[in-house]
Every structure is written in C-alpha cells, then in structure tokens.
mmCIF file of C-alpha atoms and ligand atoms in Angstrom:
data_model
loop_
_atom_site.group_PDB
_atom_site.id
_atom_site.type_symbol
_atom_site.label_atom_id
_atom_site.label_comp_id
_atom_site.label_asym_id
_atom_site.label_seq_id
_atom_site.Cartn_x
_atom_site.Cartn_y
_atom_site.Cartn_z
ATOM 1 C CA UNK A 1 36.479 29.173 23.399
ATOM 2 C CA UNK A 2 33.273 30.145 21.211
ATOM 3 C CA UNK A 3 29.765 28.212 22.398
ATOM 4 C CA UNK A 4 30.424 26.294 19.162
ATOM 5 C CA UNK A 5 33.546 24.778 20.198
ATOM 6 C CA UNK A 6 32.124 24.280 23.353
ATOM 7 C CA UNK A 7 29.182 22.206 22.323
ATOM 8 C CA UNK A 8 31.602 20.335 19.390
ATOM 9 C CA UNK A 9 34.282 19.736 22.414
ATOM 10 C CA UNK A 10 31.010 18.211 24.734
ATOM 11 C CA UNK A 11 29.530 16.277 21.927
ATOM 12 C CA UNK A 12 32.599 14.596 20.633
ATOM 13 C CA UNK A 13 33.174 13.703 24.705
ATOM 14 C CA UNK A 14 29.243 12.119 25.486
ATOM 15 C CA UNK A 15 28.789 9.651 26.903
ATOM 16 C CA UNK A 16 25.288 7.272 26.184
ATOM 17 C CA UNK A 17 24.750 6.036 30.219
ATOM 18 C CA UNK A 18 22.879 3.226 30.901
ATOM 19 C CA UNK A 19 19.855 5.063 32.202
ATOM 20 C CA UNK A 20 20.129 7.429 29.470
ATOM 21 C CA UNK A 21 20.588 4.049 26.918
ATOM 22 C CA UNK A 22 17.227 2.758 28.172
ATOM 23 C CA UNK A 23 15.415 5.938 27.830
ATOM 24 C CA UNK A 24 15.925 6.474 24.247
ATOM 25 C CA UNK A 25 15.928 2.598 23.024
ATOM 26 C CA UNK A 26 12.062 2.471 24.579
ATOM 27 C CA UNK A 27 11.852 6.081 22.794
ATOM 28 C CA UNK A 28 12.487 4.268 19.679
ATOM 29 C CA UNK A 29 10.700 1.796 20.183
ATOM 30 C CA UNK A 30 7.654 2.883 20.684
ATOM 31 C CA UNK A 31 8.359 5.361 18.107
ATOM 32 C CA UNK A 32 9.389 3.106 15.141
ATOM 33 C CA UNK A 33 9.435 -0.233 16.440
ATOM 34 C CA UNK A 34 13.228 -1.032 16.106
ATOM 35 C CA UNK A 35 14.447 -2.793 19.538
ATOM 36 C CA UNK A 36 18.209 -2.356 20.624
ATOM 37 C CA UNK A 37 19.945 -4.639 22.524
ATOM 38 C CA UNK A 38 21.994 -3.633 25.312
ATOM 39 C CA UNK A 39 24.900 -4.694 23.438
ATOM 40 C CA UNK A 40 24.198 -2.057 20.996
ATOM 41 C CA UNK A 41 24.634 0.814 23.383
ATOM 42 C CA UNK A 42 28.380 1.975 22.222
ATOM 43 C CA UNK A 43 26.495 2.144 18.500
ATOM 44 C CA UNK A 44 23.557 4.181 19.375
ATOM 45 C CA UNK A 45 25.756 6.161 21.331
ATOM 46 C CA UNK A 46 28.338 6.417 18.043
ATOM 47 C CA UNK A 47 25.616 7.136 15.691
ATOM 48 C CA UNK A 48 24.068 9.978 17.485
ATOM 49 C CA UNK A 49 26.690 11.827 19.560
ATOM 50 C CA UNK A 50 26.835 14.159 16.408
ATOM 51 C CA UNK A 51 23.111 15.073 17.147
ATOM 52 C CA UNK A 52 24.130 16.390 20.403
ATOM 53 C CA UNK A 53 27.251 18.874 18.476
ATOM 54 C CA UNK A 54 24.502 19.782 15.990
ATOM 55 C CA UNK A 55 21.840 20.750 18.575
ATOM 56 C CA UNK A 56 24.081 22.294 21.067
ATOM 57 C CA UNK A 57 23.590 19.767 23.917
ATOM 58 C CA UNK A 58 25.912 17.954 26.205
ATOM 59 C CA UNK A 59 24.136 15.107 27.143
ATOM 60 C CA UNK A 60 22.063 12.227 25.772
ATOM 61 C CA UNK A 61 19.688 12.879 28.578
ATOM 62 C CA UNK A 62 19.189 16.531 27.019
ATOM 63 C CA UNK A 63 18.716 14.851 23.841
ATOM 64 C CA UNK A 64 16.330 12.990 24.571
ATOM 65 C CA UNK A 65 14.285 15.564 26.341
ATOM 66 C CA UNK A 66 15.054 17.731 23.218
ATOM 67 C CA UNK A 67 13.216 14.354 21.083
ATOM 68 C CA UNK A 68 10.115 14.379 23.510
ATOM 69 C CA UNK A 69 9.686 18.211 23.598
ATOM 70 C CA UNK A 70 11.753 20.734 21.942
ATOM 71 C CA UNK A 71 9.461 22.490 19.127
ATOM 72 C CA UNK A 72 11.797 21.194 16.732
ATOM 73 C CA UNK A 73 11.480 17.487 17.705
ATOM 74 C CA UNK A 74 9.469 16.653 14.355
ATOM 75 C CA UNK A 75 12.671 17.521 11.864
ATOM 76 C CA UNK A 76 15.362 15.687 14.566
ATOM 77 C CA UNK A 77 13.089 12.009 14.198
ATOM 78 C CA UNK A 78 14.175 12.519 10.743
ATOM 79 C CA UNK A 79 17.906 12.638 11.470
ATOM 80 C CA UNK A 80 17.729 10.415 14.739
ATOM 81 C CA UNK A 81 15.998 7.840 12.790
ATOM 82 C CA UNK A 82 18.409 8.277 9.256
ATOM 83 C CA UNK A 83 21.341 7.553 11.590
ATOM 84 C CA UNK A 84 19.723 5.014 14.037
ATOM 85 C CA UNK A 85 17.952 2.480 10.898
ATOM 86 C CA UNK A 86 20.262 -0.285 9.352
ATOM 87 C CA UNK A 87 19.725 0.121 5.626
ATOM 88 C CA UNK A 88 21.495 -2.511 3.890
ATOM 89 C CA UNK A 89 20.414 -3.781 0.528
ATOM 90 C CA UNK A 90 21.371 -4.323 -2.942
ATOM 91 C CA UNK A 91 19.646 -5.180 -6.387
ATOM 92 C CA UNK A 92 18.073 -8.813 -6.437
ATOM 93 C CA UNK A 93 18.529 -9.587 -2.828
ATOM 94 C CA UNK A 94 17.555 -13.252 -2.026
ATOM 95 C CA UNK A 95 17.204 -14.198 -5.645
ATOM 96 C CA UNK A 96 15.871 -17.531 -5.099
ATOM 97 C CA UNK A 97 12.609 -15.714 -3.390
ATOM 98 C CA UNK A 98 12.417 -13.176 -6.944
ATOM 99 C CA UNK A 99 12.435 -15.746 -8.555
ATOM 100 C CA UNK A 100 9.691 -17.813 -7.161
ATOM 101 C CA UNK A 101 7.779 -14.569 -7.232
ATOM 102 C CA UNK A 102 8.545 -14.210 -11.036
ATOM 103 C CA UNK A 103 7.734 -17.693 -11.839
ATOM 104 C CA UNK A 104 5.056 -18.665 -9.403
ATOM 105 C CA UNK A 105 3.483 -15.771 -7.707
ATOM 106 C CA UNK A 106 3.104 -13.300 -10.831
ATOM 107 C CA UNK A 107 0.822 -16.154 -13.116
ATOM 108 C CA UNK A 108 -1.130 -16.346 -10.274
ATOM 109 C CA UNK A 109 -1.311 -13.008 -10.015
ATOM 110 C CA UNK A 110 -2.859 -12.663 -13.376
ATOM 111 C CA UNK A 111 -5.679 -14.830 -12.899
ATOM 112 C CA UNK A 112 -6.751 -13.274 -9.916
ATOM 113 C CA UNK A 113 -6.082 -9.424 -10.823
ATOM 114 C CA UNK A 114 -8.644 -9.897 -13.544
ATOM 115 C CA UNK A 115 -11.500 -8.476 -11.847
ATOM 116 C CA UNK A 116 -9.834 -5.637 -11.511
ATOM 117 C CA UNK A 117 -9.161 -5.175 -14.977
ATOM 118 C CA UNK A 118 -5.404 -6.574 -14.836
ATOM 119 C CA UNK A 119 -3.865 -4.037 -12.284
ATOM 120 C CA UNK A 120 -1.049 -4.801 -10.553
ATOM 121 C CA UNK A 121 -0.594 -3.341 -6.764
ATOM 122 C CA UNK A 122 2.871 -3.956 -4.898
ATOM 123 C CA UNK A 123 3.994 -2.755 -1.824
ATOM 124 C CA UNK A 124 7.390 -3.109 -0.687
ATOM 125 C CA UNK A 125 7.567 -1.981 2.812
ATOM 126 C CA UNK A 126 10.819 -0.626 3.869
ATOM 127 C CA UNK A 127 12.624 -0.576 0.824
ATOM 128 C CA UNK A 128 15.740 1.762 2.301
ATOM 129 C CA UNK A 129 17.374 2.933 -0.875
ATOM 130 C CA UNK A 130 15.070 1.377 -3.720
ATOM 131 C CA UNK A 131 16.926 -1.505 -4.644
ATOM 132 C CA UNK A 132 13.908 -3.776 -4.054
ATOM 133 C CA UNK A 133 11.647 -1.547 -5.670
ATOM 134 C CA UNK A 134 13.238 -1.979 -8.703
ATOM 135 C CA UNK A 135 13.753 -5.191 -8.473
ATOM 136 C CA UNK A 136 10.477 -6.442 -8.208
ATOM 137 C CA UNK A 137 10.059 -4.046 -11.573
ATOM 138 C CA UNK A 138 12.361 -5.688 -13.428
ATOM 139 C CA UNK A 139 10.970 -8.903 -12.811
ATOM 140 C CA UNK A 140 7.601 -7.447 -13.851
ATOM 141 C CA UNK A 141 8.711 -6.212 -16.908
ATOM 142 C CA UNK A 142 10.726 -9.804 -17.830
ATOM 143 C CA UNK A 143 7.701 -11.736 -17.362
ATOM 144 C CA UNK A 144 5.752 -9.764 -19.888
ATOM 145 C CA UNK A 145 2.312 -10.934 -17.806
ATOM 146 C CA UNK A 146 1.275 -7.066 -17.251
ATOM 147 C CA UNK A 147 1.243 -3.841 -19.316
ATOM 148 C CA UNK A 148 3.823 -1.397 -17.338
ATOM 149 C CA UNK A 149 0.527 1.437 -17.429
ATOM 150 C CA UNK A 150 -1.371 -1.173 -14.985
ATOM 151 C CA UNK A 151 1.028 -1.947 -12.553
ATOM 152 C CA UNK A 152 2.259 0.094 -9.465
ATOM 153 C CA UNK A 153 5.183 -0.482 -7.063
ATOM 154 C CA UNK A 154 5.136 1.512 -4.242
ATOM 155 C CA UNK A 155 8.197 1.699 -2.037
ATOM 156 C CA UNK A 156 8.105 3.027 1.848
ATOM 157 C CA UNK A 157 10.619 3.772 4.486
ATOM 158 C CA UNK A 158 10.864 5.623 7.355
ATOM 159 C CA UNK A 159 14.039 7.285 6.415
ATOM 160 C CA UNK A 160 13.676 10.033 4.959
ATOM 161 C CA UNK A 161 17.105 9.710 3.439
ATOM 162 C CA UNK A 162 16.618 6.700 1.421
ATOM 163 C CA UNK A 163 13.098 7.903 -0.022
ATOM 164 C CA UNK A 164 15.192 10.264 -1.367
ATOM 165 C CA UNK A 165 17.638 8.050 -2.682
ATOM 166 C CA UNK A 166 15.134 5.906 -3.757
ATOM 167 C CA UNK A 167 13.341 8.732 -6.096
ATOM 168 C CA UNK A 168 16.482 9.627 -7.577
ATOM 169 C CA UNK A 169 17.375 5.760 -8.753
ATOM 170 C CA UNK A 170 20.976 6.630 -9.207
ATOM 171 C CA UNK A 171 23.463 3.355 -7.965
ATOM 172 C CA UNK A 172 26.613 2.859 -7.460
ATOM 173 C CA UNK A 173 28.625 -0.160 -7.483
ATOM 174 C CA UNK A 174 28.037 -2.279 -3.994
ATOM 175 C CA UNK A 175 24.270 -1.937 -5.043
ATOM 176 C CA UNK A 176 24.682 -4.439 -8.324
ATOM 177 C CA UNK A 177 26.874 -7.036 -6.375
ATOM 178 C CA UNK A 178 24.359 -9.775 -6.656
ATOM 179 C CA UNK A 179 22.384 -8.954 -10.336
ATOM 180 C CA UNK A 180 22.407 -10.700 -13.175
ATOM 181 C CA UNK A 181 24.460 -8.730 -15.768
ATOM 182 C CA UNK A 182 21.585 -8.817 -18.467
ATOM 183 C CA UNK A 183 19.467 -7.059 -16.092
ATOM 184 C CA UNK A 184 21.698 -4.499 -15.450
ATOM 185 C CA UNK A 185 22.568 -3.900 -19.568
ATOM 186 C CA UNK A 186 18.832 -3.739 -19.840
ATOM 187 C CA UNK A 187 17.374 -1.905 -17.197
ATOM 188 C CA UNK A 188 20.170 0.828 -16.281
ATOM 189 C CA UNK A 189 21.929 3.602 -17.971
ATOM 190 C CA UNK A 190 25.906 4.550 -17.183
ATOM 191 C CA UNK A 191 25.959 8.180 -16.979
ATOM 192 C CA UNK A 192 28.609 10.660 -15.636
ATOM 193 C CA UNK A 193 27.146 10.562 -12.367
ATOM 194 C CA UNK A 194 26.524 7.050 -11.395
ATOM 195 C CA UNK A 195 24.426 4.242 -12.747
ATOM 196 C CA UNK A 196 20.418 5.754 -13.848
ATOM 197 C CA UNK A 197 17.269 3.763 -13.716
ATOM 198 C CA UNK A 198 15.908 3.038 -16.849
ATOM 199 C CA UNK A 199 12.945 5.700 -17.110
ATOM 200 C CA UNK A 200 10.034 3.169 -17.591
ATOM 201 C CA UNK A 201 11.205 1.257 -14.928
ATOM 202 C CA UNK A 202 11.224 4.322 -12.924
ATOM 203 C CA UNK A 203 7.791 5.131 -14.038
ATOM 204 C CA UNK A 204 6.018 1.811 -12.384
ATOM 205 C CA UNK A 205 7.499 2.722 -9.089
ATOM 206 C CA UNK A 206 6.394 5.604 -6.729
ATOM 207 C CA UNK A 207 7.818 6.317 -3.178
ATOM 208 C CA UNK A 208 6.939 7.552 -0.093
ATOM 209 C CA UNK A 209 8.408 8.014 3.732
ATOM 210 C CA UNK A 210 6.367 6.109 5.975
ATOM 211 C CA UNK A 211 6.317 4.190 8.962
ATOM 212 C CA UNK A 212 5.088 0.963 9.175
ATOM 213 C CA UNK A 213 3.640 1.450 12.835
ATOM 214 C CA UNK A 214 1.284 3.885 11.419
ATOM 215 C CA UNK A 215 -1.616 2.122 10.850
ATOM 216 C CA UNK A 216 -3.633 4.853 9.489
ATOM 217 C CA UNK A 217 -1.382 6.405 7.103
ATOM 218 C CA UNK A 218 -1.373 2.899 5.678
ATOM 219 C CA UNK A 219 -4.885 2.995 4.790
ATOM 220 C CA UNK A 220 -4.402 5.896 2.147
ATOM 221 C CA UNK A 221 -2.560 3.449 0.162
ATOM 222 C CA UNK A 222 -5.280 1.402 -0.965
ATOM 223 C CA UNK A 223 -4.602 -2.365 -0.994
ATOM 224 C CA UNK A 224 -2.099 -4.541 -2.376
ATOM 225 C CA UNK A 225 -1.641 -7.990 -4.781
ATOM 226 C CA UNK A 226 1.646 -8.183 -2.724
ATOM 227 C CA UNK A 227 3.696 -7.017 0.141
ATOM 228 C CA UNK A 228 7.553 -7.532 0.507
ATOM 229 C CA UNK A 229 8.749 -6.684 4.055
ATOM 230 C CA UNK A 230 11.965 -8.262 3.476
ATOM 231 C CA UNK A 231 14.812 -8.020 6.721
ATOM 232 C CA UNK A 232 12.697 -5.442 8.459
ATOM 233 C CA UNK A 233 10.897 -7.131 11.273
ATOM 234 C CA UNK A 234 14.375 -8.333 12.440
ATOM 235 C CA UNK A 235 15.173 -5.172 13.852
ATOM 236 C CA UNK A 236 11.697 -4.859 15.747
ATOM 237 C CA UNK A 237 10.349 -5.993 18.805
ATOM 238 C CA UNK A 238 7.769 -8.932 19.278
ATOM 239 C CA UNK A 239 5.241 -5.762 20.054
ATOM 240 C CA UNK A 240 5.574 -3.938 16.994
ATOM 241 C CA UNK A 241 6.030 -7.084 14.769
ATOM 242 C CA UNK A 242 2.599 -7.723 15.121
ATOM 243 C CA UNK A 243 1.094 -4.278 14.292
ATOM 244 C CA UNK A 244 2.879 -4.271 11.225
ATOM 245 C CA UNK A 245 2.078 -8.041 10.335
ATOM 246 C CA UNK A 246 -1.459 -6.889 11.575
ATOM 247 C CA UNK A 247 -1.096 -3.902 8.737
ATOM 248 C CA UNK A 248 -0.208 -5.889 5.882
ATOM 249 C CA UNK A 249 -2.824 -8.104 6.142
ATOM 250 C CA UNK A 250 -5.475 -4.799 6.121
ATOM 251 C CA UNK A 251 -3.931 -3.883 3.102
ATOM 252 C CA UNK A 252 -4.061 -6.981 0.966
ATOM 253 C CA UNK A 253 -6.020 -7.956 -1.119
ATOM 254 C CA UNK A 254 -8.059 -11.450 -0.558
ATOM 255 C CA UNK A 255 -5.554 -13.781 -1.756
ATOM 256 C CA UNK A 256 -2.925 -11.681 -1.869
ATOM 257 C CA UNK A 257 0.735 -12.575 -0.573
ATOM 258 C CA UNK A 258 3.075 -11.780 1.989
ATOM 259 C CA UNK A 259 6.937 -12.142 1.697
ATOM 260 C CA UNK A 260 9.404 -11.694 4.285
ATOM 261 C CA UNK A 261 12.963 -12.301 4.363
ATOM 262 C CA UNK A 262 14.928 -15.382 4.520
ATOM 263 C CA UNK A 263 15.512 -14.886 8.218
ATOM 264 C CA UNK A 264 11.606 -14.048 9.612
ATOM 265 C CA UNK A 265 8.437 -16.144 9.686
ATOM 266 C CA UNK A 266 4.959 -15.680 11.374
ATOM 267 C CA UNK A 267 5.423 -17.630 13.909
ATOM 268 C CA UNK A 268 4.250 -16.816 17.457
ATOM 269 C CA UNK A 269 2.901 -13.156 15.210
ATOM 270 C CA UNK A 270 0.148 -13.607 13.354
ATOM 271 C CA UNK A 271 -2.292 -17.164 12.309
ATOM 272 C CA UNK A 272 -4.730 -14.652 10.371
ATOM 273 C CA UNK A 273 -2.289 -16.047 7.119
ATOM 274 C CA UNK A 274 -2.155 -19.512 5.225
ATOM 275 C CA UNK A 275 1.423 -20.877 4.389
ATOM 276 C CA UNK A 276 1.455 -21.294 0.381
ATOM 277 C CA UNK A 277 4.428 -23.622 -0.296
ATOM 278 C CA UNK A 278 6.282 -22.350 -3.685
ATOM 279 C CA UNK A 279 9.222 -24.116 -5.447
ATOM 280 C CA UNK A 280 11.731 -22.247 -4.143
ATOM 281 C CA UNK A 281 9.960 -20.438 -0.864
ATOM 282 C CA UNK A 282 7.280 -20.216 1.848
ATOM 283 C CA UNK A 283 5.205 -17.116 1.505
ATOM 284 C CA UNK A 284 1.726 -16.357 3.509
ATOM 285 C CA UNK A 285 -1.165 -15.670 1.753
ATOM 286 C CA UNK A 286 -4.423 -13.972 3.010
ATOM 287 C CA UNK A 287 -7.386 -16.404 2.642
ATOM 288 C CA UNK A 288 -8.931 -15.941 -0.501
ATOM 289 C CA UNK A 289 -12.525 -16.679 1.152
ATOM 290 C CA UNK A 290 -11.285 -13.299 3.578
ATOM 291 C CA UNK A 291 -14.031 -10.753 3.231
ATOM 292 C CA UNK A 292 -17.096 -12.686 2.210
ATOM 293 C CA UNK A 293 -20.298 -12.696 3.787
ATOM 294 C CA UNK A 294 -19.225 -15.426 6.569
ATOM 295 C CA UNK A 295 -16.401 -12.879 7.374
ATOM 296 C CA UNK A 296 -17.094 -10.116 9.496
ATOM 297 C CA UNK A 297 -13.852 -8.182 9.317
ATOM 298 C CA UNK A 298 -14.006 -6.944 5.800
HETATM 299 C C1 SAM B 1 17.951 -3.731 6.167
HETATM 300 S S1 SAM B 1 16.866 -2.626 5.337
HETATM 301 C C2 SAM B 1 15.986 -3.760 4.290
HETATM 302 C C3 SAM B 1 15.855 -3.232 2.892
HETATM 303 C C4 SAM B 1 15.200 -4.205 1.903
HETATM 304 N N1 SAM B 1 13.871 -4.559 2.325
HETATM 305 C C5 SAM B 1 16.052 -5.420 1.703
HETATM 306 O O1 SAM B 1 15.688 -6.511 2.181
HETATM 307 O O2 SAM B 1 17.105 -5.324 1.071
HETATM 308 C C6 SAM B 1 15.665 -2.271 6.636
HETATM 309 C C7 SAM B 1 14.885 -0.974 6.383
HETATM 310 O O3 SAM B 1 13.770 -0.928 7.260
HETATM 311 C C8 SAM B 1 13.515 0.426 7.548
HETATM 312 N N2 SAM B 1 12.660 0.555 8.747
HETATM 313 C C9 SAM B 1 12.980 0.346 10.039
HETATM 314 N N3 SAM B 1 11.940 0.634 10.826
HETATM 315 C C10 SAM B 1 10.924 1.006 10.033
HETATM 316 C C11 SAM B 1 9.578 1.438 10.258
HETATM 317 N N4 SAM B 1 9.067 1.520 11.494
HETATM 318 N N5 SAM B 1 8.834 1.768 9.197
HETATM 319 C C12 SAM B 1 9.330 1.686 7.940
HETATM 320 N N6 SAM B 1 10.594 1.304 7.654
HETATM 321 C C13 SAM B 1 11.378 0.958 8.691
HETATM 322 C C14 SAM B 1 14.902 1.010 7.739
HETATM 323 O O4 SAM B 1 14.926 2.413 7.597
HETATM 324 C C15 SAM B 1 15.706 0.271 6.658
HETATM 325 O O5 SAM B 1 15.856 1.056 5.499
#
C-alpha cells in the first residue's frame, strides 16, 4: 500500500474524540468566534476528516497541532473554516426587514447622508455567497433616492470560498427561491453558465474576506450608513458576539443603523444602541448625538 492510500485509508477511518472535539471547537472559537455544541461533534468531525487525507495525518489531534503550528497553518484556516462555516442564504432573505429598509431606513438615509454630499456606505457583514449584497443593491437602485456612482456595498466573509463566489455573481436556482420575479427580469442576465448579475448592480458592490473578530482590519473600511449582520451572531459565542457588536458600532456612522436577523437581538450584548421601531422591524441605531463634544469616545 502507497503512503497515499495509507493516509486516504486513516482519514476516511478518524475518529473526532472528545478531548480532541474540545480542542479544536475552543480553536475555533477563539479563532472566528463560531461556538459548537457538543452535539455537533459527529459534523465537525464529518466536515473535516478530509483535511486529515489531504494533509497526510491520522488524527484530529495531529490536525490540530498541524492548525496551531505547521508553517502551512495560514492556507488550512482557509479550508478548515470553508468547510466548518454554515453559509446558507438566498436573494431577498427576510423580505419584510428589505423592505422596511427600502421604505423607511433609505429616506432617512438621504436626509442624513447630505453632509456628505449624498454617499451611501453599506456594510453587510458576512454575506457568504453575495446574495445579500445584492440585495440590498437592488433595493437601492428601486428606490431611485441615490445615484449608483455614490453608493457602496461592501460585502465580507470569512470564507474565502464565498468571497469568491460572491465576486463572480453567478446564481443558480435555490438562490432565487424567495425573489420577486420582476427583480430577477430586471436585475439578472440568463447566460449559458448560470444566472449573471446585472453589471451596474455589480458595480455598487465590492467584496472582501474578512473576519469580523478582527477589529483592526475593520478600521480600513471607513464607516458605514448601515450594517446588516443578518444570521451570523447565531453561530457565535456570547464572547465574540460582543466584539463584533462592539465593531459595528466603531464603524457607523452617528445615526447610522444596525440590522440583524430575525432570530438575534442586543440583548444581554451591547446598550451602546437605541431601539428605532420601523413598520415592519426593530433595528438599533447609534445615537445620533454619538461623537459630539459631550462624548468622549469619538
Ligand atoms: C448563514 S450565513 C448568513 C448569510 C447572510 N447574512 C444571510 O443572512 O443570508 C453566515 C455567514 O457568516 C460567516 N461567518 C461566520 N463567522 C464569521 C466571522 N468570524 N467573520 C465573518 N464571517 C463569518 C460564515 O462564513 C457564513 O457565510
């Protein structure tokens, strides 16, 4: 038998022990903020046993040495994390909240973007594939409130496989399961490879591979009218919740808003946020007053 087969025979056999479980979920944790249960041991242990064939290894415990140490631990986060991260999503998710954000939020949005000559700033923070990216475009666009040249969308994940994804804005069918067909007709183009994004709505949106515990990589960005972080903070622990909460609010704008998804809420986080109370939706909003004289943080 060749080492090859050797290492495929001892990957496909691994086993994720408890010990060896605990190890790596705090490794991830720490690393990206995503907490396992122990209940998810058997899918960590699923997900990743082809790590160990691909590396060589025979054991998670190697493997996660290999993550702490090994010279090439940089390029294996990127695979570890692509096959560890849940990345669910489609185009228009939780419509009722676009739709408060179309209707409500964007208006607003124009009075107060003034000042800075009518320039939109969105961050969507872990977008997986794009879908929300372009979403939030689309809505843009339909509302006719800003010239396409003045706004920007930026998308961020840590995966480096849907940033990629993202850029290319090519979809196939489980992605448009919840959009409005006019939206589709309008802002897509059926080609022989899948479903294109209509270039200027590509041209508002920018991506980049990030993660969200990294505060300072987060400052580059400049600051933002509004941040979705939509079915994100689900997956994280209380710890790392509240860096990232702590984050968006850095990177907003005085008055500007923070969405989360239908599931998530503040509570027990973060109280540096006021509720605003739309039609359809709760969102938090940095104080507008944030960053005047009788505030020493900005
Ligand atoms: C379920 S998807 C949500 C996608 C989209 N926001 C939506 O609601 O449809 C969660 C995404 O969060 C990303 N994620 C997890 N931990 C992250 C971190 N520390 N930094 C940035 N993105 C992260 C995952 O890679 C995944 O793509």
């Amino acid at each position: 038998m060749s080492a090859h087969d050797r290492s495929g025979f001892g990957s496909s056999e691994a086993r994720l022990k408890p010990e060896e479980f605990r190890l790596l979920r705090d490794l991830f944790c720490s690393r990206i903020g995503v907490h396992f249960s122990l209940e998810s041991r058997f899918i960590v242990e699923r997900r990743l046993r082809e790590r160990l064939g691909a590396l060589g290894l025979t054991t998670f415990a190697e493997y996660y040495q290999y993550l702490r140490f090994a010279p090439g631990a940089p390029a294996e986060w990127d695979e570890a994390i692509d096959l560890v991260t849940t990345n669910e999503t489609y185009f228009c998710r939780e419509d009722y909240q676009l739709r408060s954000f179309k209707n409500e939020l964007l208006p607003m949005l124009v009075e107060q973007t003034k000042p800075r000559g009518g320039h939109l700033s969105i961050w969507s923070a872990g977008c997986s594939t794009g879908e929300e990216v372009y979403s939030i475009a689309m809505l843009v666009q339909q509302s006719n409130l800003f010239r396409p040249e003045n706004v920007r969308i930026y998308g961020s994940d840590v995966s480096r496989r849907c940033i990629a994804a993202a850029r290319k804005g090519v979809y196939g069918a489980s992605s448009f399961r919840a959009i409005d067909p006019m939206l589709r007709d309008r802002f897509f183009i059926q080609r022989a490879d899948g479903v294109h994004v209509d270039p200027l709505l590509k041209s508002m949106c920018h991506f980049g591979q990030h993660n969200l515990l990294d505060a300072d990589k987060a400052r580059l960005l400049g600051r933002a009218d509004v941040v979705f972080c939509r079915n994100v903070l689900i997956y994280f622990d209380a710890h790392a919740r509240k860096r990232a909460i702590d984050v968006f609010h850095e990177r907003l704008h005085a008055g500007g808003v923070l969405l989360l998804g239908h599931s998530e809420s503040l509570l027990n986080v973060s109280t540096a946020f006021e509720l605003l109370h739309l039609k359809e939706d709760l969102a938090y909003r940095k104080p507008k007053g944030f960053g005047r004289a009788d505030s020493p943080r900005e």
